[in-house]
PDB file of C-alpha atoms in Angstrom:
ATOM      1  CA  UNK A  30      19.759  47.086  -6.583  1.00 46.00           C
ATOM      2  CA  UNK A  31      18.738  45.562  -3.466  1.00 51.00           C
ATOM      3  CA  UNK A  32      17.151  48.447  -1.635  1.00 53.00           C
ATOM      4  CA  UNK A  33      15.203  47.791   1.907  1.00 54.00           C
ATOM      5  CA  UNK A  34      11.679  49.526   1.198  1.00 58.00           C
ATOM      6  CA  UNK A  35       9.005  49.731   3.626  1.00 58.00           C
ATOM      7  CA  UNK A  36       5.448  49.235   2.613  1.00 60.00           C
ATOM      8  CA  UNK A  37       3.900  51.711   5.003  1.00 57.00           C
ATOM      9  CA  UNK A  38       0.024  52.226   5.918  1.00 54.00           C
ATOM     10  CA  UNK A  39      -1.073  55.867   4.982  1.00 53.00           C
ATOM     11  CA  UNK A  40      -0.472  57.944   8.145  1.00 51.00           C
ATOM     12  CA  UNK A  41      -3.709  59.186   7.989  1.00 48.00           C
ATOM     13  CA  UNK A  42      -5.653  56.569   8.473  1.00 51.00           C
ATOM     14  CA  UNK A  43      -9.433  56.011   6.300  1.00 60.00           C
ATOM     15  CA  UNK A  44     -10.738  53.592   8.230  1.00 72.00           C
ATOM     16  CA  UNK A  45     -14.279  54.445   9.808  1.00 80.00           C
ATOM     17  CA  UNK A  46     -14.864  53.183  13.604  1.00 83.00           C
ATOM     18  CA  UNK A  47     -17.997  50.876  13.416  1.00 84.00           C
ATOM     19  CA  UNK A  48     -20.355  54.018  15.559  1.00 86.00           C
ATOM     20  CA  UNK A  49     -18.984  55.684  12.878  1.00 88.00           C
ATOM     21  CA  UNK A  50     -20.355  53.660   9.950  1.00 90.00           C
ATOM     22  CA  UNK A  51     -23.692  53.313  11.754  1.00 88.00           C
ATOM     23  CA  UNK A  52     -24.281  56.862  12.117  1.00 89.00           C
ATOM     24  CA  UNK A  53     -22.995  57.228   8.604  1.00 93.00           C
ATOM     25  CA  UNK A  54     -26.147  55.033   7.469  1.00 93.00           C
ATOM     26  CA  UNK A  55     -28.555  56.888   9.131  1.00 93.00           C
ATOM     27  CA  UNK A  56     -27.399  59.579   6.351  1.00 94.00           C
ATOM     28  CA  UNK A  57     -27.842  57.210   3.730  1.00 95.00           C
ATOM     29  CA  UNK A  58     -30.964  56.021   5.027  1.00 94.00           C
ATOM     30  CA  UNK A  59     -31.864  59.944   5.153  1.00 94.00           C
ATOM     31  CA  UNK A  60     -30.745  59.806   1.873  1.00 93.00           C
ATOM     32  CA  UNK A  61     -32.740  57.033   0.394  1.00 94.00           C
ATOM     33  CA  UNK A  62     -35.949  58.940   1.587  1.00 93.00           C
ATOM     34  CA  UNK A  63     -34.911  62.803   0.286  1.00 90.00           C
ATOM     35  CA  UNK A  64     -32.316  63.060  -1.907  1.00 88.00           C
ATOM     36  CA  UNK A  65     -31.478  66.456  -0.552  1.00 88.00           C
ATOM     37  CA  UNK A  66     -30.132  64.669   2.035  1.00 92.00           C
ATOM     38  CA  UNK A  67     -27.698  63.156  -0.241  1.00 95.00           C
ATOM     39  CA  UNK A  68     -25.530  66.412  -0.111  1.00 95.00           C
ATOM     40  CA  UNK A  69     -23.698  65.942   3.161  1.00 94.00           C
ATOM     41  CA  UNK A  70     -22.366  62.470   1.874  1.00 96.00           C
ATOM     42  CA  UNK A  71     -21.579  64.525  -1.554  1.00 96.00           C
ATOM     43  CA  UNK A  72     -19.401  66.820   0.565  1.00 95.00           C
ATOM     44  CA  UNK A  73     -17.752  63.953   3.042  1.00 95.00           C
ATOM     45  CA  UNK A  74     -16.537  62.162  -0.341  1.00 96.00           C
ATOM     46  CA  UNK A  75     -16.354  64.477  -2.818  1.00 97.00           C
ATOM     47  CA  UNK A  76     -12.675  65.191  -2.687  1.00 96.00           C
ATOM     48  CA  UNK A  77     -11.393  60.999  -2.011  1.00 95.00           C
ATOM     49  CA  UNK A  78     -13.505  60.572  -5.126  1.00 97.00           C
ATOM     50  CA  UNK A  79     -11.985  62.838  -7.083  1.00 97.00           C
ATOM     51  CA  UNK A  80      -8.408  62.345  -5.953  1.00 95.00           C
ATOM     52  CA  UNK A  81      -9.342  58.679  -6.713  1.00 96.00           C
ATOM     53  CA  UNK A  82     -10.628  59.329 -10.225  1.00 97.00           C
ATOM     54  CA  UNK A  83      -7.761  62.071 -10.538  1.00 96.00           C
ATOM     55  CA  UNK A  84      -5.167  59.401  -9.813  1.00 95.00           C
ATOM     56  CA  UNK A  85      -6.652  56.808 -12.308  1.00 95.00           C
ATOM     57  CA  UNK A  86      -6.735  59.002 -15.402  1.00 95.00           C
ATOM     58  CA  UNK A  87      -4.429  62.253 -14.897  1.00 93.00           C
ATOM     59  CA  UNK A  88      -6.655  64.762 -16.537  1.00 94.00           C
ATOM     60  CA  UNK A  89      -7.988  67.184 -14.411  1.00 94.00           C
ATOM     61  CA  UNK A  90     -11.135  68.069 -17.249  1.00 95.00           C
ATOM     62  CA  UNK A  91     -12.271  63.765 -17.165  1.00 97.00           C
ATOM     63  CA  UNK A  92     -11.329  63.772 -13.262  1.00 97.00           C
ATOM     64  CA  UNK A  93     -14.147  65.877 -12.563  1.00 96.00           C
ATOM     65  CA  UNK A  94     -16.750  64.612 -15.229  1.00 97.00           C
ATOM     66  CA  UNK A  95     -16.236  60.937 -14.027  1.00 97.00           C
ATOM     67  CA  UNK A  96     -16.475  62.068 -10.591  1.00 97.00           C
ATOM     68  CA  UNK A  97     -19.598  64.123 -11.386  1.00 97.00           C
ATOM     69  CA  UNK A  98     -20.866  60.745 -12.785  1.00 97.00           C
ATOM     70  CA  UNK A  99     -19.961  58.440 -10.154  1.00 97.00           C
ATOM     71  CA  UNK A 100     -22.267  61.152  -7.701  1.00 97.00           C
ATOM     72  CA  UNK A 101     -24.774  60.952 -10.390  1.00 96.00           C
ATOM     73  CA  UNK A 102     -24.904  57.517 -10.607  1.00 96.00           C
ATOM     74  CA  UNK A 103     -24.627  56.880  -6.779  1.00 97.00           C
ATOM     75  CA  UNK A 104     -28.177  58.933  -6.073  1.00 95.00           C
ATOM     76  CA  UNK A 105     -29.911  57.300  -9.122  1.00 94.00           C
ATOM     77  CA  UNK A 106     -29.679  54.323  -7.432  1.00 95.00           C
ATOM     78  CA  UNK A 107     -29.157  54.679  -4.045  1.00 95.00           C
ATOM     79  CA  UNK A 108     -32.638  53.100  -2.907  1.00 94.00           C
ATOM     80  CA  UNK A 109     -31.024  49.829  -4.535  1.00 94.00           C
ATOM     81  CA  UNK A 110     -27.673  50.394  -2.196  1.00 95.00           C
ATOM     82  CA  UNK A 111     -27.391  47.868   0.846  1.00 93.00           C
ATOM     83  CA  UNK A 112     -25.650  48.155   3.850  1.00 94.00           C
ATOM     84  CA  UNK A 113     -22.756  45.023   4.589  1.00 91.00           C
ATOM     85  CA  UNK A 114     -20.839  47.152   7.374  1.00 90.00           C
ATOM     86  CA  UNK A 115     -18.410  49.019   5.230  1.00 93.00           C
ATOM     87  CA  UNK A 116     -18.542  52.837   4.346  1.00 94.00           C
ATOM     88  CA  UNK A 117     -20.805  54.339   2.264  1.00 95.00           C
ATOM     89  CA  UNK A 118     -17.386  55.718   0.504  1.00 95.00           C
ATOM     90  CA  UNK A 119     -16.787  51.581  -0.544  1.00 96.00           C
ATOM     91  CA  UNK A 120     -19.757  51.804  -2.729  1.00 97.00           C
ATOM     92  CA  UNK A 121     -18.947  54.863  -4.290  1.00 97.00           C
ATOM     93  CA  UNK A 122     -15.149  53.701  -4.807  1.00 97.00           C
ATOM     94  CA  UNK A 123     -16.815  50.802  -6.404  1.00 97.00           C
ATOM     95  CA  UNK A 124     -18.939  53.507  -8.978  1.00 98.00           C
ATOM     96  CA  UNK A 125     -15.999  55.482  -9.432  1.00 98.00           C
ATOM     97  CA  UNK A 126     -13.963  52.190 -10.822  1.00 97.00           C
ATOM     98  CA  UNK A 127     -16.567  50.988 -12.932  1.00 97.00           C
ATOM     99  CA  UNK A 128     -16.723  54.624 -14.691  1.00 97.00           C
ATOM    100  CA  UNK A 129     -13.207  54.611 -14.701  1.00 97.00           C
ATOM    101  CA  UNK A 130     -13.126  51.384 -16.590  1.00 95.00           C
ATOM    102  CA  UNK A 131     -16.055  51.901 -18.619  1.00 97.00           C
ATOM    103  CA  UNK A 132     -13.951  55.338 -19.766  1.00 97.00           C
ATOM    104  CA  UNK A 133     -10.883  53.335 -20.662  1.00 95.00           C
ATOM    105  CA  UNK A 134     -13.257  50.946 -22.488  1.00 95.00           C
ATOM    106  CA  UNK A 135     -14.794  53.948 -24.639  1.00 95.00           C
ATOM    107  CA  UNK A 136     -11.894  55.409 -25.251  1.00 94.00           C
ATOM    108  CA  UNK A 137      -9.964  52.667 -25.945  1.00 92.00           C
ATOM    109  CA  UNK A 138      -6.686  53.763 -24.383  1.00 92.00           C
ATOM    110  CA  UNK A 139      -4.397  52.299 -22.129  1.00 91.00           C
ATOM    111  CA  UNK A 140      -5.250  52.481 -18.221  1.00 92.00           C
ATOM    112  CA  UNK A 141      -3.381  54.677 -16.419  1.00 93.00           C
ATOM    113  CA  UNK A 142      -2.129  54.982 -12.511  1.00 94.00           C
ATOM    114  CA  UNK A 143      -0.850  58.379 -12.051  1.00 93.00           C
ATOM    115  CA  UNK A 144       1.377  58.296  -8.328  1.00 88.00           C
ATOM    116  CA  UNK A 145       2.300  60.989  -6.295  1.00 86.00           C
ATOM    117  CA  UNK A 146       5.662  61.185  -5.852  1.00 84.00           C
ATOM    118  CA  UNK A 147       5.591  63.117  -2.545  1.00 82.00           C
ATOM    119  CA  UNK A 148       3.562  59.447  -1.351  1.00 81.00           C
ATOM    120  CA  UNK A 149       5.773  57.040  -2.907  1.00 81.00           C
ATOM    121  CA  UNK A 150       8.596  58.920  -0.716  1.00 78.00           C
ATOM    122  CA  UNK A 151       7.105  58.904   2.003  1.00 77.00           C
ATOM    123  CA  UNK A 152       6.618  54.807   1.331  1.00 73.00           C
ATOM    124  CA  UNK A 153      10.047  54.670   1.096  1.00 68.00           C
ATOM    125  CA  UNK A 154      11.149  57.282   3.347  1.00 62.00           C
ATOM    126  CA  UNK A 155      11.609  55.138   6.652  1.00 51.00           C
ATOM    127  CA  UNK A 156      13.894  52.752   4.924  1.00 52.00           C
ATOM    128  CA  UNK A 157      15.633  54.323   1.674  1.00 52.00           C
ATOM    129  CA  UNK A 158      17.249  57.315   3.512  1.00 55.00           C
ATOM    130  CA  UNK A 159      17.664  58.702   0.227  1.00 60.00           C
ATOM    131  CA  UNK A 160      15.232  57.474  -2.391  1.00 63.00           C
ATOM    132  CA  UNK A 161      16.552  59.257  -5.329  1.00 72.00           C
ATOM    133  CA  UNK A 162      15.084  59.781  -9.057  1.00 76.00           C
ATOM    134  CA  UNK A 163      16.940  55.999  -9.953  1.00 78.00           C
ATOM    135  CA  UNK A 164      14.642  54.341  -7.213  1.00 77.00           C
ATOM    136  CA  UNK A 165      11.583  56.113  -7.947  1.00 81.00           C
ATOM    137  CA  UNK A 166      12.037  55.106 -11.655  1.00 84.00           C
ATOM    138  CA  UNK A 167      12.823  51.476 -11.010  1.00 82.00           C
ATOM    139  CA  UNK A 168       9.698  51.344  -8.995  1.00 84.00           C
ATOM    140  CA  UNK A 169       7.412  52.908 -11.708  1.00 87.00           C
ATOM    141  CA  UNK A 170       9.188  50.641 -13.921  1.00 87.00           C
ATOM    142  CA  UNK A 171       8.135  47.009 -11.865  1.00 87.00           C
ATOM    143  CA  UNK A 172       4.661  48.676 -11.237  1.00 89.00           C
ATOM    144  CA  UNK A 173       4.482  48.762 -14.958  1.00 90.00           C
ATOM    145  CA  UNK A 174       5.747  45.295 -15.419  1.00 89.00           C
ATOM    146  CA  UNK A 175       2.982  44.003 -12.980  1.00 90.00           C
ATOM    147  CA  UNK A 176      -0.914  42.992 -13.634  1.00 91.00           C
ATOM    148  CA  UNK A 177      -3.074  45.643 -13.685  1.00 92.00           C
ATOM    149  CA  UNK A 178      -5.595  44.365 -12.107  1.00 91.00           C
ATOM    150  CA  UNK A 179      -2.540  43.801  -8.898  1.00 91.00           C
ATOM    151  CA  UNK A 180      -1.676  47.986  -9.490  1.00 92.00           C
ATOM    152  CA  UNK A 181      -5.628  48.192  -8.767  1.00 93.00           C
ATOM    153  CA  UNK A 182      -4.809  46.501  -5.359  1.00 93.00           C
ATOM    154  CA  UNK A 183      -1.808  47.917  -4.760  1.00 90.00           C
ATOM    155  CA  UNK A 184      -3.044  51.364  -4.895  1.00 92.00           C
ATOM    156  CA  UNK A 185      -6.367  50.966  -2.994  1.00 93.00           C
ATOM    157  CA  UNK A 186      -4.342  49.524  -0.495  1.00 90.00           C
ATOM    158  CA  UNK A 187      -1.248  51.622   0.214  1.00 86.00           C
ATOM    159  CA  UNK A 188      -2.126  55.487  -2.020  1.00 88.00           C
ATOM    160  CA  UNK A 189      -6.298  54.898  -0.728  1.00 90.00           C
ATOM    161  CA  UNK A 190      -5.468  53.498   2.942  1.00 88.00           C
ATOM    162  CA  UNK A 191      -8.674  51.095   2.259  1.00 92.00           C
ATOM    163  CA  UNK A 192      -8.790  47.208   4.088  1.00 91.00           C
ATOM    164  CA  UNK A 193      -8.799  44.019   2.207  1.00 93.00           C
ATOM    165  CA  UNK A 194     -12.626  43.663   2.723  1.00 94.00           C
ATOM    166  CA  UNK A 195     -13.429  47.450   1.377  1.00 95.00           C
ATOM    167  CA  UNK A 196     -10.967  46.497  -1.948  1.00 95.00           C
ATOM    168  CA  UNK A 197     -12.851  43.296  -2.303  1.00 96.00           C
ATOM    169  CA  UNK A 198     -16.148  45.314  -2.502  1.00 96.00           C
ATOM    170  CA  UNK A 199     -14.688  48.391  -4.664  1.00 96.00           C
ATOM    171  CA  UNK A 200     -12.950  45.429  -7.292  1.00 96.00           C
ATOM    172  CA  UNK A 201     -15.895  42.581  -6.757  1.00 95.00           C
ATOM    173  CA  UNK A 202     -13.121  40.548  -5.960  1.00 96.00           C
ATOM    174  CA  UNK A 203     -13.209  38.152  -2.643  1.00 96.00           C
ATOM    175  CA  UNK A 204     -11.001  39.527   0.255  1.00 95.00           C
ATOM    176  CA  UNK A 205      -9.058  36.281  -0.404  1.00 96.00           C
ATOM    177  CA  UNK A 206      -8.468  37.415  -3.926  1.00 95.00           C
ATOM    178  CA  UNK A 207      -7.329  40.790  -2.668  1.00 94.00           C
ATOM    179  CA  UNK A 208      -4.708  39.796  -0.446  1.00 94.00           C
ATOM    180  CA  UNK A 209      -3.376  37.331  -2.745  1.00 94.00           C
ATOM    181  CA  UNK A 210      -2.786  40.098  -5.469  1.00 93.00           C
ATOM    182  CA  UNK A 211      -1.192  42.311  -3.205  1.00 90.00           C
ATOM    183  CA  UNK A 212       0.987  39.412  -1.458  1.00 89.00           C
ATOM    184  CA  UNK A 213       1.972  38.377  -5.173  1.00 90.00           C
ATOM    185  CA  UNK A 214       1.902  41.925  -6.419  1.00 87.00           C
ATOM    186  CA  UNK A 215       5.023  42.251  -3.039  1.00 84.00           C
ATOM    187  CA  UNK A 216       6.412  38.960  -3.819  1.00 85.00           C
ATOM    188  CA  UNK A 217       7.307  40.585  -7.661  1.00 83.00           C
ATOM    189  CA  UNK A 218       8.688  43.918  -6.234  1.00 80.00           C
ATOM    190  CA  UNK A 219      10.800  41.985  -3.474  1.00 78.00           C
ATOM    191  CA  UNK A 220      13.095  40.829  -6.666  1.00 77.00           C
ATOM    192  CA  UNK A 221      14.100  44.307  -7.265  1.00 72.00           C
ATOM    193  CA  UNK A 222      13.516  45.767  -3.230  1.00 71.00           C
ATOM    194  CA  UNK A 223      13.726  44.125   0.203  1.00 64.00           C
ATOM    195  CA  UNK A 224      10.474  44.641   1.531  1.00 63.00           C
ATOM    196  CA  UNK A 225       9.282  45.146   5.515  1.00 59.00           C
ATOM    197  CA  UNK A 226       5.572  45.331   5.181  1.00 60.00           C
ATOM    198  CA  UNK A 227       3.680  46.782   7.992  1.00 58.00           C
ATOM    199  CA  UNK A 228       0.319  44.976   8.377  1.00 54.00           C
ATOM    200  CA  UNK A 229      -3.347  46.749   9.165  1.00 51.00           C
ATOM    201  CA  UNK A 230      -6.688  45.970   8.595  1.00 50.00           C
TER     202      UNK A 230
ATOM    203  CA  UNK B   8       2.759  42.827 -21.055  1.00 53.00           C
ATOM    204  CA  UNK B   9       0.784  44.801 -19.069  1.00 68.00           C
ATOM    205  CA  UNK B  10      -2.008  46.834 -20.283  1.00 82.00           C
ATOM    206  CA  UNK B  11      -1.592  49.943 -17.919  1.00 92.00           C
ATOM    207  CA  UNK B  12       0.943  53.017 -17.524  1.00 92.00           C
ATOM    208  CA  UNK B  13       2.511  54.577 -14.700  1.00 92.00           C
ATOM    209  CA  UNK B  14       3.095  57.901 -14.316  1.00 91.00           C
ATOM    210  CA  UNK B  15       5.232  59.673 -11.245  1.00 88.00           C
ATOM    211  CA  UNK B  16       3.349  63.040 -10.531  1.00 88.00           C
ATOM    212  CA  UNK B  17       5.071  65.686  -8.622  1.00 84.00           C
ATOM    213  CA  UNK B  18       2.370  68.390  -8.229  1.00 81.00           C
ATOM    214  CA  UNK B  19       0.053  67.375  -5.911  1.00 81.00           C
ATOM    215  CA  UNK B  20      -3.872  67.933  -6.365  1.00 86.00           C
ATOM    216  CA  UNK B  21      -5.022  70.630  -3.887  1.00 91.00           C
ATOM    217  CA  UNK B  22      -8.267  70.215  -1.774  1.00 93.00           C
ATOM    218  CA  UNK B  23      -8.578  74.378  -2.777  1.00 93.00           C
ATOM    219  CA  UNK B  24      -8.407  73.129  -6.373  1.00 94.00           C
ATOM    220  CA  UNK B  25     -10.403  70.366  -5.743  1.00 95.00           C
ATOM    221  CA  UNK B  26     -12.756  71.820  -4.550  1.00 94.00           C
ATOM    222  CA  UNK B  27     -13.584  74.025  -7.430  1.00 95.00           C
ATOM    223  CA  UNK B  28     -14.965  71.325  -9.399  1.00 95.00           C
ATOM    224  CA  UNK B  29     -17.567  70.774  -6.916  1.00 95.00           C
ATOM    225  CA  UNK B  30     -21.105  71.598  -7.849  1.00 94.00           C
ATOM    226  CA  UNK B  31     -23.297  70.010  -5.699  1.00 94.00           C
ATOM    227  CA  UNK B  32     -27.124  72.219  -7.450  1.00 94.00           C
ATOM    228  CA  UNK B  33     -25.869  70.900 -10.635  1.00 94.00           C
ATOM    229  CA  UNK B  34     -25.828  67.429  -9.501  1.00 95.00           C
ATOM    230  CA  UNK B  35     -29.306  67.748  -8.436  1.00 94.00           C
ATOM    231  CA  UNK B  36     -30.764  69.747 -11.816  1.00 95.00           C
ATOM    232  CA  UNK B  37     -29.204  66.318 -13.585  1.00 94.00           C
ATOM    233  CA  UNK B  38     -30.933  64.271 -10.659  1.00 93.00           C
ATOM    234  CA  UNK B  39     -34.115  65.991 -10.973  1.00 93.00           C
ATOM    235  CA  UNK B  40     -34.170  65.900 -14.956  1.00 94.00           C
ATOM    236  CA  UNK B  41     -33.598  62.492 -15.318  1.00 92.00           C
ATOM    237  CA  UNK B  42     -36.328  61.712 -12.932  1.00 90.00           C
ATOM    238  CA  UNK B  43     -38.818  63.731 -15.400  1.00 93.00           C
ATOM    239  CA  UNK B  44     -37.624  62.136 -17.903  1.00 92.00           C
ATOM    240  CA  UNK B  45     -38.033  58.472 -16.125  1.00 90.00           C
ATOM    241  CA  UNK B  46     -41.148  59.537 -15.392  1.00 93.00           C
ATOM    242  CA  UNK B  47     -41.816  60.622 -18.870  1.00 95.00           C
ATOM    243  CA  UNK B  48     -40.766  57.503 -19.846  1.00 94.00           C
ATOM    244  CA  UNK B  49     -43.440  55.473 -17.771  1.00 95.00           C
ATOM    245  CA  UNK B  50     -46.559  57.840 -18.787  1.00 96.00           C
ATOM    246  CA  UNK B  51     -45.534  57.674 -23.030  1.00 96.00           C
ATOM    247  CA  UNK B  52     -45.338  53.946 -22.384  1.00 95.00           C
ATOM    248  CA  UNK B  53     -48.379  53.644 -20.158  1.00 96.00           C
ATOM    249  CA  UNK B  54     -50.809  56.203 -22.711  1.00 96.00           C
ATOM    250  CA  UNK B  55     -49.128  53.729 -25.416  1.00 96.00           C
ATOM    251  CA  UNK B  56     -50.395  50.910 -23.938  1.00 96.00           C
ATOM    252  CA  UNK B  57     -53.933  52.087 -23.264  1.00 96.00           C
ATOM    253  CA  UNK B  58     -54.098  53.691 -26.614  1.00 95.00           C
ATOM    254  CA  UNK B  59     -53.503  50.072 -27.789  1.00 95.00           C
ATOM    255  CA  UNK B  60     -56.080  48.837 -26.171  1.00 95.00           C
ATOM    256  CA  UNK B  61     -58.505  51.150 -26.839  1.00 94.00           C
ATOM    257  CA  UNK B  62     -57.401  50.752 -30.997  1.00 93.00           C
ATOM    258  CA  UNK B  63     -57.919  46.523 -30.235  1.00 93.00           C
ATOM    259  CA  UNK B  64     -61.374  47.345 -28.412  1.00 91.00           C
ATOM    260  CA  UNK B  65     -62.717  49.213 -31.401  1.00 89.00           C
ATOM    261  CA  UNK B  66     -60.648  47.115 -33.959  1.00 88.00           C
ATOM    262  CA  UNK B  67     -63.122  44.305 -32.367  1.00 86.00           C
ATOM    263  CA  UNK B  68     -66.074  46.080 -31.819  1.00 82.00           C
ATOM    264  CA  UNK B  69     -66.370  47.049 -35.632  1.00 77.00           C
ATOM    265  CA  UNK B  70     -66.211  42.952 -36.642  1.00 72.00           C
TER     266      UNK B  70
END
């Protein structure tokens, strides 16, 4: 199997214009003084979180208590959050994993990346003209074969749309460290796929 | 061997569904009731502290 396979950026893109950022602080620092302020940052991230969470655990029921948690945690302590010029949503990604982790910890189960198959297609779509059920399972197969701390990257960067420097926040990895785990993470998939990866920051 | 599982999902999550698990007064009871508590926290431990003293003062006075 030597199938070309283009490693799209989401179509939609995430990233926040820096005026946009700014004026998103001025909610946070809004925020920070009232909590009741916190709510319109509740409803911009609510449903990223969730799909997030959603995506990392596959249970609708522990999707929406670690997501509760993660908004929980995130206005206990947002006096303590500081601003280094990425979206307020980095910080709360970075919540989200830890209570993600912290579940898998408790539970003592294996993690789990649950991918939607409509975005692996469309992945695949511009290249495989017709990425059938055999080419979908190889490629859950070599994502299961890989590091998961590489799937981490791998899906923050092409299912979440997020930059290097936002992963290396959410994972308290350096943005060195993140590209290097998705350029390995490409380098183990290109055995199985040719890969034409379409850079953004 | 890795130490995670992959799972293809073909029904995707709907903002409509989504949305339902949204409950933005409930996060703000929780908020509110763990700041009483906090603050609960900080009064038993400050009364302990002066009852303390006030056991020490006497404890010493009585000598």
């Amino acid at each position: 199997m030597d199938e070309l396979f283009n490693l799209l950026p989401l179509k939609i893109s995430n990233h926040m214009s820096e005026d946009a950022i700014k004026a998103e602080q001025e909610i946070v620092q809004a925020a920070k003084r009232n909590a009741k302020a916190f709510g319109k940052l509740y409803d911009k991230y609510f449903e990223g979180i969730f799909s997030f969470v959603y995506r990392r655990t596959d249970d609708e029921d522990i999707a929406a208590d670690l997501t509760s948690q993660t908004f929980f945690k995130a206005l206990q302590n947002i006096k303590k959050y500081e601003f280094r010029g990425l979206p307020f949503s980095a910080w709360l990604y970075r919540i989200a994993s830890n209570e993600v982790n912290k579940h898998y910890r408790k539970t003592d189960t294996k993690a789990l990346f649950s991918v939607e198959e409509g975005r692996v297609l469309e992945i695949m779509a511009e290249s495989v003209e017709n990425a059938d059920e055999e080419q979908l399972q190889l490629l859950v197969k070599l994502l299961k074969e890989l590091p998961t701390a590489m799937v981490e990257v791998l899906e923050l960067r092409f299912f979440e749309g997020k930059s290097f420097k936002e992963i290396a926040y959410i994972l308290e990895i350096t943005e060195s460290g993140a590209k290097m785990r998705t350029y390995r993470a490409i380098e183990a998939l290109k055995k199985n796929f040719k890969i034409k990866q379409q850079e953004n920051e | 061997m890795s130490n995670h599982d992959i799972r293809l999902r073909r029904r995707m999550m709907t903002s409509r569904r989504i949305e339902r698990h949204k409950n933005y007064s409930e996060l703000m009871r929780k908020h509110k009731r763990s700041n009483s508590r906090r603050l609960l926290r900080i009064v038993s431990y400050l009364a302990f502290i002066v009852g303390m003293m006030v056991i020490i003062y006497y404890a010493f006075e009585n000598l």
